[in-house]
mmCIF file of C-alpha atoms in Angstrom:
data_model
loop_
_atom_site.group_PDB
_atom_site.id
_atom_site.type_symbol
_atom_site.label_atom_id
_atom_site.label_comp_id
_atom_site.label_asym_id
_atom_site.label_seq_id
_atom_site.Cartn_x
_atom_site.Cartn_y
_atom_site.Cartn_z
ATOM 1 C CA UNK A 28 -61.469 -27.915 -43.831
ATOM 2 C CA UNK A 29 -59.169 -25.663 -45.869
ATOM 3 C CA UNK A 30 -61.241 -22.803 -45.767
ATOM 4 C CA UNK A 31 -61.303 -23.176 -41.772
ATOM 5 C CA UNK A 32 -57.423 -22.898 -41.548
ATOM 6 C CA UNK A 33 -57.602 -20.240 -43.946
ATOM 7 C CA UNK A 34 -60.162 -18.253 -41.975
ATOM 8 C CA UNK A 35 -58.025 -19.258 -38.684
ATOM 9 C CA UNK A 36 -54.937 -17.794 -39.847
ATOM 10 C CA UNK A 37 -56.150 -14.320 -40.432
ATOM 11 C CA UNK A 38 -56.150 -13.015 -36.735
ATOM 12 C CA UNK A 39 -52.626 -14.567 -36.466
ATOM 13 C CA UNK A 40 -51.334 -12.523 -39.518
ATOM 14 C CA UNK A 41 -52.654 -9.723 -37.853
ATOM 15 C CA UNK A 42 -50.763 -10.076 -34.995
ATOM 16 C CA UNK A 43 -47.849 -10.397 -36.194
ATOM 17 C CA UNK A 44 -48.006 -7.303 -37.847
ATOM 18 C CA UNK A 45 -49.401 -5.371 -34.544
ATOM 19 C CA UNK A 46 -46.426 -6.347 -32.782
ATOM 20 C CA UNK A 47 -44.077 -5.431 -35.764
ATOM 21 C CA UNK A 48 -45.229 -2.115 -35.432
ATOM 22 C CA UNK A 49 -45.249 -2.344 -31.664
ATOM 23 C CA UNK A 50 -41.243 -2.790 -32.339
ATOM 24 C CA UNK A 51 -40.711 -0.425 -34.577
ATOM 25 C CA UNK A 52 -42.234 2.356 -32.189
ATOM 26 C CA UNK A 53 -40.192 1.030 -29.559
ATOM 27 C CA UNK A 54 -37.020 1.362 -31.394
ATOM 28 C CA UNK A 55 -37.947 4.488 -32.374
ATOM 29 C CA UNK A 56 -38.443 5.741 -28.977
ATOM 30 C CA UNK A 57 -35.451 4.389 -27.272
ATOM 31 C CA UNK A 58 -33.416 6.163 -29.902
ATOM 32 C CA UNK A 59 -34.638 9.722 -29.383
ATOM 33 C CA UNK A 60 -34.144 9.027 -25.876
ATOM 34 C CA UNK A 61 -30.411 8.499 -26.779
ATOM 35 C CA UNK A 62 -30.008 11.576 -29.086
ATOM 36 C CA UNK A 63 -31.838 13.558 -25.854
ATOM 37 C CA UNK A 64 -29.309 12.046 -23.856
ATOM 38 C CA UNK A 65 -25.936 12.955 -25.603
ATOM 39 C CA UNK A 66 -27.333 16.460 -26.354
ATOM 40 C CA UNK A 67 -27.254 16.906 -22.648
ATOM 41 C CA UNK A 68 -23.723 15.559 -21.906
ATOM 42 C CA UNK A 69 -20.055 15.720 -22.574
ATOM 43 C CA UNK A 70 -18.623 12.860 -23.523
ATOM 44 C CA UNK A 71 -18.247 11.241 -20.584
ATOM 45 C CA UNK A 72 -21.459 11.647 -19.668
ATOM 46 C CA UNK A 73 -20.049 14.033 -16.563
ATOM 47 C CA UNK A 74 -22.360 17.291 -17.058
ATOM 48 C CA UNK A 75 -25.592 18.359 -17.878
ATOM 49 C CA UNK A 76 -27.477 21.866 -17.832
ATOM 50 C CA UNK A 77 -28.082 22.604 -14.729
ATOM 51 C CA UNK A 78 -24.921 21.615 -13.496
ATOM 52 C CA UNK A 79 -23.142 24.554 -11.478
ATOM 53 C CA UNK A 80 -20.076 25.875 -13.353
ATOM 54 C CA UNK A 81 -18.740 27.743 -10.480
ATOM 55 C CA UNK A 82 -18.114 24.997 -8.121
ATOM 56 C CA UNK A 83 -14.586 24.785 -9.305
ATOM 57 C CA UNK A 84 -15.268 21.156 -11.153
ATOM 58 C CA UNK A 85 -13.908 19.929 -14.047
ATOM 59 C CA UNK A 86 -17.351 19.083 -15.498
ATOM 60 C CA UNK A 87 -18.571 21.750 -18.702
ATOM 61 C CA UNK A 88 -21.679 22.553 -20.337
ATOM 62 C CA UNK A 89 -22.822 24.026 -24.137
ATOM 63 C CA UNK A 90 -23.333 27.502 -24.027
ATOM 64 C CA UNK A 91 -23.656 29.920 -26.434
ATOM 65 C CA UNK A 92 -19.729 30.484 -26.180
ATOM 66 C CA UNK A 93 -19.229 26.654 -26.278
ATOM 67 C CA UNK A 94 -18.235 24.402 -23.501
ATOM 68 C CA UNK A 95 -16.147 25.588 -20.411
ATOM 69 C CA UNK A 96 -15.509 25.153 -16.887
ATOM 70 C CA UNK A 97 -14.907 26.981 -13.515
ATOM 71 C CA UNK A 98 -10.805 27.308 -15.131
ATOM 72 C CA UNK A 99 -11.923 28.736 -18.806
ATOM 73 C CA UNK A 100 -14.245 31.121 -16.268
ATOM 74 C CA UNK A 101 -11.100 31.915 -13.401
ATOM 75 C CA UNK A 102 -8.645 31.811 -16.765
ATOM 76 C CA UNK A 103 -10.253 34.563 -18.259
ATOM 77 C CA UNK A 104 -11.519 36.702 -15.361
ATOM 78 C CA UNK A 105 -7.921 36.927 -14.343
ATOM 79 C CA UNK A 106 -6.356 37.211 -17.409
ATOM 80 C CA UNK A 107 -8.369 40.273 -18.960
ATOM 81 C CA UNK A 108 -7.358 42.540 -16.111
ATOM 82 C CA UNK A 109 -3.479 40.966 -16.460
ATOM 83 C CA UNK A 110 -3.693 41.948 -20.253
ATOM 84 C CA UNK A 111 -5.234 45.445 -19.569
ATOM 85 C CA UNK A 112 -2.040 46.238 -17.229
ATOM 86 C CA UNK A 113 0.805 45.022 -19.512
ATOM 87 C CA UNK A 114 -1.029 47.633 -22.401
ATOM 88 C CA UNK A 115 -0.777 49.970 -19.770
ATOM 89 C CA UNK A 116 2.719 49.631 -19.297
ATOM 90 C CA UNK A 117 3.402 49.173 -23.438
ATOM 91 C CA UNK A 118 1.547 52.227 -23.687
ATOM 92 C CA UNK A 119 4.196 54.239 -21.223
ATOM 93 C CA UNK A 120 6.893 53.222 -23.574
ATOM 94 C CA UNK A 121 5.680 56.220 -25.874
ATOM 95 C CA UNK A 122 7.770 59.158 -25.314
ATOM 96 C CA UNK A 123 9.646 57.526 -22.452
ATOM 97 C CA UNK A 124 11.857 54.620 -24.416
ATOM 98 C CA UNK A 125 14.728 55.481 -26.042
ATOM 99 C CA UNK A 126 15.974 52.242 -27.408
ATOM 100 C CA UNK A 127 14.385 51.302 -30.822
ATOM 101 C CA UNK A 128 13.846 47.412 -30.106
ATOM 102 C CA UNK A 129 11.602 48.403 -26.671
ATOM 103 C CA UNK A 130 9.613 50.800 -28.282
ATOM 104 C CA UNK A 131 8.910 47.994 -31.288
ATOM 105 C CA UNK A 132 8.338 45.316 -28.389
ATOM 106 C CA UNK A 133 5.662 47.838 -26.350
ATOM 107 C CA UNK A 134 3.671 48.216 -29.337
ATOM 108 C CA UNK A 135 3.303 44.557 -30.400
ATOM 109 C CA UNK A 136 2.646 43.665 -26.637
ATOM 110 C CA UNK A 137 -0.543 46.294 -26.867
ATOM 111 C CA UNK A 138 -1.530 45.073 -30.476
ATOM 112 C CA UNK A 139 -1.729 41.697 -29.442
ATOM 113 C CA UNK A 140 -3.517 41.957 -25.677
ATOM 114 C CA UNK A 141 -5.789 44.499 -26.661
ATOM 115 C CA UNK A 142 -7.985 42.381 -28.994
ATOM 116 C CA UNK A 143 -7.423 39.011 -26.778
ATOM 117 C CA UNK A 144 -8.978 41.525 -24.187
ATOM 118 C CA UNK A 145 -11.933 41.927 -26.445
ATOM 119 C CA UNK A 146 -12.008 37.969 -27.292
ATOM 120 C CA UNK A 147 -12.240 37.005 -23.673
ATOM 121 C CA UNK A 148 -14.470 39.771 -22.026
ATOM 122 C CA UNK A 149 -16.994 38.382 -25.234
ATOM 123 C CA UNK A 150 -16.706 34.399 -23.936
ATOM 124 C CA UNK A 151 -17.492 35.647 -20.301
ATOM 125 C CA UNK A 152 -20.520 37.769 -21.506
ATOM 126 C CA UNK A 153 -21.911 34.523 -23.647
ATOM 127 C CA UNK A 154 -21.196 32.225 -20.779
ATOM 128 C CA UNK A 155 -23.367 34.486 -18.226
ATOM 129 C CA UNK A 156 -20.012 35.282 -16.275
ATOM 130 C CA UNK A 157 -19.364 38.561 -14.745
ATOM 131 C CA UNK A 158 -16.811 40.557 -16.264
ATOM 132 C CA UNK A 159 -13.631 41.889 -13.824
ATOM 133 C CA UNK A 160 -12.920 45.322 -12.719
ATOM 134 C CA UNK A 161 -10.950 46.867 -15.456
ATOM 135 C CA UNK A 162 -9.298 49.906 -13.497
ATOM 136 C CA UNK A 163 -6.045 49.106 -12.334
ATOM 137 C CA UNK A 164 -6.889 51.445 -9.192
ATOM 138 C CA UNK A 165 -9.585 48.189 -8.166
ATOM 139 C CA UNK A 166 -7.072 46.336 -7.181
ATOM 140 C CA UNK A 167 -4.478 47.468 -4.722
ATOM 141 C CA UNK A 168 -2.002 45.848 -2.690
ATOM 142 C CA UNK A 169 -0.785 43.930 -5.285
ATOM 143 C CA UNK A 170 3.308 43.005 -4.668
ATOM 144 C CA UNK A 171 5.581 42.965 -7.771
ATOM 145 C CA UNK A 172 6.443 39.335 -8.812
ATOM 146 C CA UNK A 173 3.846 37.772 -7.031
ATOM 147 C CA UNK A 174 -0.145 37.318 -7.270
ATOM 148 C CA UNK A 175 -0.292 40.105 -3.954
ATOM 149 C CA UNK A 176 -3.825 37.827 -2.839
ATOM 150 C CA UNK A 177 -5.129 38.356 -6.350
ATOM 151 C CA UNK A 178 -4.806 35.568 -7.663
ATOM 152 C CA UNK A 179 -2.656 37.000 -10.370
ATOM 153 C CA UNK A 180 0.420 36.555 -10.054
ATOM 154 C CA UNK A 181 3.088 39.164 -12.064
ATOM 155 C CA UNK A 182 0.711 41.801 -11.477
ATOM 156 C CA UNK A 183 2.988 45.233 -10.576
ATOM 157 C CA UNK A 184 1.986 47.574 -7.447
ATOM 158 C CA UNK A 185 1.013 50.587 -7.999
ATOM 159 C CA UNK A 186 4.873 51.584 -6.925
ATOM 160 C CA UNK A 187 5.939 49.958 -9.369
ATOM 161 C CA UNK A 188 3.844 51.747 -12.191
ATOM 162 C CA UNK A 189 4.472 54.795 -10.847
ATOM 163 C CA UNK A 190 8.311 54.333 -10.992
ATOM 164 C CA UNK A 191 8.208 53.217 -14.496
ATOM 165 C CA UNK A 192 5.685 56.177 -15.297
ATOM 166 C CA UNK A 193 8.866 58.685 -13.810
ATOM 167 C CA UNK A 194 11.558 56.780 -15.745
ATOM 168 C CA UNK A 195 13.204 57.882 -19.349
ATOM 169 C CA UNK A 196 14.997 56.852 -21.891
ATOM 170 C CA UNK A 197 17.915 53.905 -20.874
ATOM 171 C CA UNK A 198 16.360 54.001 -17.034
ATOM 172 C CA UNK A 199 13.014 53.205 -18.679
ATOM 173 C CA UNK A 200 14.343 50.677 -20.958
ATOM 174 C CA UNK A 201 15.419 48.467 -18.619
ATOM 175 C CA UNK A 202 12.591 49.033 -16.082
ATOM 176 C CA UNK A 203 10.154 48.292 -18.541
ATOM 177 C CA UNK A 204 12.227 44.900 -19.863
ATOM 178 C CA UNK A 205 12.761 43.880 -16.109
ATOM 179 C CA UNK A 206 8.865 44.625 -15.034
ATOM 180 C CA UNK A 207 7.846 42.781 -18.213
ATOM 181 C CA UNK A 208 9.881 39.953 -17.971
ATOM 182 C CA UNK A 209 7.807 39.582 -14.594
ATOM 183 C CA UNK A 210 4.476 40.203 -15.964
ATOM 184 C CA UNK A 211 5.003 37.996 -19.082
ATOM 185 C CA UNK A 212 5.908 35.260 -16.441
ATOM 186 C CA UNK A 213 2.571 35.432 -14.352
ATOM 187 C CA UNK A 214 1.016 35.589 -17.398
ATOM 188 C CA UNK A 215 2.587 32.042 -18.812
ATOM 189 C CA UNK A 216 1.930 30.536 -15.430
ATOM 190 C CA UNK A 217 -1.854 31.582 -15.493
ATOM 191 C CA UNK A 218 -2.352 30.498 -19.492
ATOM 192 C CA UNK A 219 -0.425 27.173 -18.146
ATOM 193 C CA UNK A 220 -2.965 26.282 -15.494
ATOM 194 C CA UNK A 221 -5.749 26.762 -18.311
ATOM 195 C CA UNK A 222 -3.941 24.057 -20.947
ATOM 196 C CA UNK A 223 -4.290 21.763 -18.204
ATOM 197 C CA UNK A 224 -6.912 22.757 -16.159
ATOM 198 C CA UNK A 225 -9.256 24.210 -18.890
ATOM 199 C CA UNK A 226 -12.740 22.537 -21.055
ATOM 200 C CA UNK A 227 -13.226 25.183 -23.406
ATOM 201 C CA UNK A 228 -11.541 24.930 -26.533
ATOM 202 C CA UNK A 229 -11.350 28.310 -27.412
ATOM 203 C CA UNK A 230 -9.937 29.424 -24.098
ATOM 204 C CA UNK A 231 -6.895 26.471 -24.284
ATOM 205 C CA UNK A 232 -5.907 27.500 -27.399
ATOM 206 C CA UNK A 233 -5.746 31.274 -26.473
ATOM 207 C CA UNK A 234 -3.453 29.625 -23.625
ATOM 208 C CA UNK A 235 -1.177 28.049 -25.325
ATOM 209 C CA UNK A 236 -0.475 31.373 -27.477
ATOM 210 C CA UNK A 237 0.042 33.701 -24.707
ATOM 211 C CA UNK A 238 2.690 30.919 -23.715
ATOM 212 C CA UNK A 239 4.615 31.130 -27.203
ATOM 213 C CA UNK A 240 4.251 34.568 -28.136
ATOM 214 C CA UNK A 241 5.059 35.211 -24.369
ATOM 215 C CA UNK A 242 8.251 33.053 -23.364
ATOM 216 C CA UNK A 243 9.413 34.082 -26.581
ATOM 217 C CA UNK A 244 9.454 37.627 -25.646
ATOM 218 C CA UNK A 245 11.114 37.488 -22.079
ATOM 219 C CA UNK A 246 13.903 36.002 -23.619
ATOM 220 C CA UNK A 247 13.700 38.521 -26.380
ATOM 221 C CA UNK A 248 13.578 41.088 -23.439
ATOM 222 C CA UNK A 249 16.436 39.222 -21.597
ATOM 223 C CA UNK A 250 18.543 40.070 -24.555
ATOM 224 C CA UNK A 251 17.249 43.407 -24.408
ATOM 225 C CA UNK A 252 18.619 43.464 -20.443
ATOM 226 C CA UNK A 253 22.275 42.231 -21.344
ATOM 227 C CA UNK A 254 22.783 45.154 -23.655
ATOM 228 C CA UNK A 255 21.657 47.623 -22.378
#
């Protein structure tokens, strides 16, 4: 009799550990589903590849140049061609200015645009993104203090670059502090649409430094202004 049960309890044992394994494989399974899963998501589950960037939602997706959205895409589009005209205008102040503090301000302005310039034409080019037009001359019409249909708004007319092309010394100085002050201000309202707007970390944090650096130096050229 004990040799039946014995016998009898063999299969049983072997069962058991059949669907042990079953489990374990299971588990296994279900868990590289879930790594698959958050690979493929933000973390709100909201995007993933395939999802169209340019449809102006808030969703993102990993790219080479890390997350983003339609606003890190607009953000820097605009904001490369706003950068490239305030260096032009810096780079007018040489020979032109004749107060000490303007000249100073126009070369820090092109020191610090020209290499943000660089920065964002690189995140459009790893996010597949067309670059913008970078001659000034693409994009006429544009009104002084406001975005003249751009989409940019501070952007100076052509008028407007030509007068402070044909202006010297003290005429210049304050040209160049008043057209500034208006550039500097489209360019605060555009980086302040990306803090709030933008995904990409990168591109938010290059925001919120054009919007120091930037409101600090209106009021720096305000000063300028009352002196003068």
């Amino acid at each position: 009799m004990s040799a039946s049960l014995s016998s009898s309890s063999l299969p049983s044992a072997a069962r058991r550990r059949g669907l042990a394994a079953g489990a374990a494989v299971a588990a296994l399974a279900l868990t590289l589903v879930a790594c698959g899963s958050s690979d493929g998501s933000d973390s709100d589950g909201s995007s993933r590849p395939g999802t169209d960037h340019g449809s102006g939602s808030a969703s993102a997706s990993a790219t080479p140049g890390g997350a983003f959205n339609a606003a890190d895409v607009k953000f820097a589009q605009q904001m490369i061609p706003h950068h490239q005209q305030a260096v032009e205008m810096a780079k007018l102040a040489e020979g032109r200015a004749a107060d000490p503090e303007v000249e100073e301000l126009a070369a820090a302005i092109e020191k610090a645009q020209d290499p943000e310039i660089n920065t964002m034409k690189g995140w459009l080019t790893s996010w597949g993104k067309p670059l913008p037009e970078s001659s000034m001359g693409d994009m006429p019409g544009m009104d002084h203090g406001s975005d003249g249909g751009s989409g940019m708004p501070g952007m100076m007319s052509d008028k407007d670059m030509s007068d402070l092309e044909a202006a010297k010394g003290k005429d210049f100085d304050k040209k160049f502090a008043q057209l500034m002050i208006a550039h500097h201000e489209g360019a605060v309202t555009m980086a302040e649409a990306e803090r709030k707007n933008g995904g990409n970390a990168d591109a938010k944090k290059l925001a919120g430094a054009v919007v120091t650096a930037q409101t600090a130096e209106i009021e720096q050229m305000n000063k300028i202004i009352a002196r003068l």
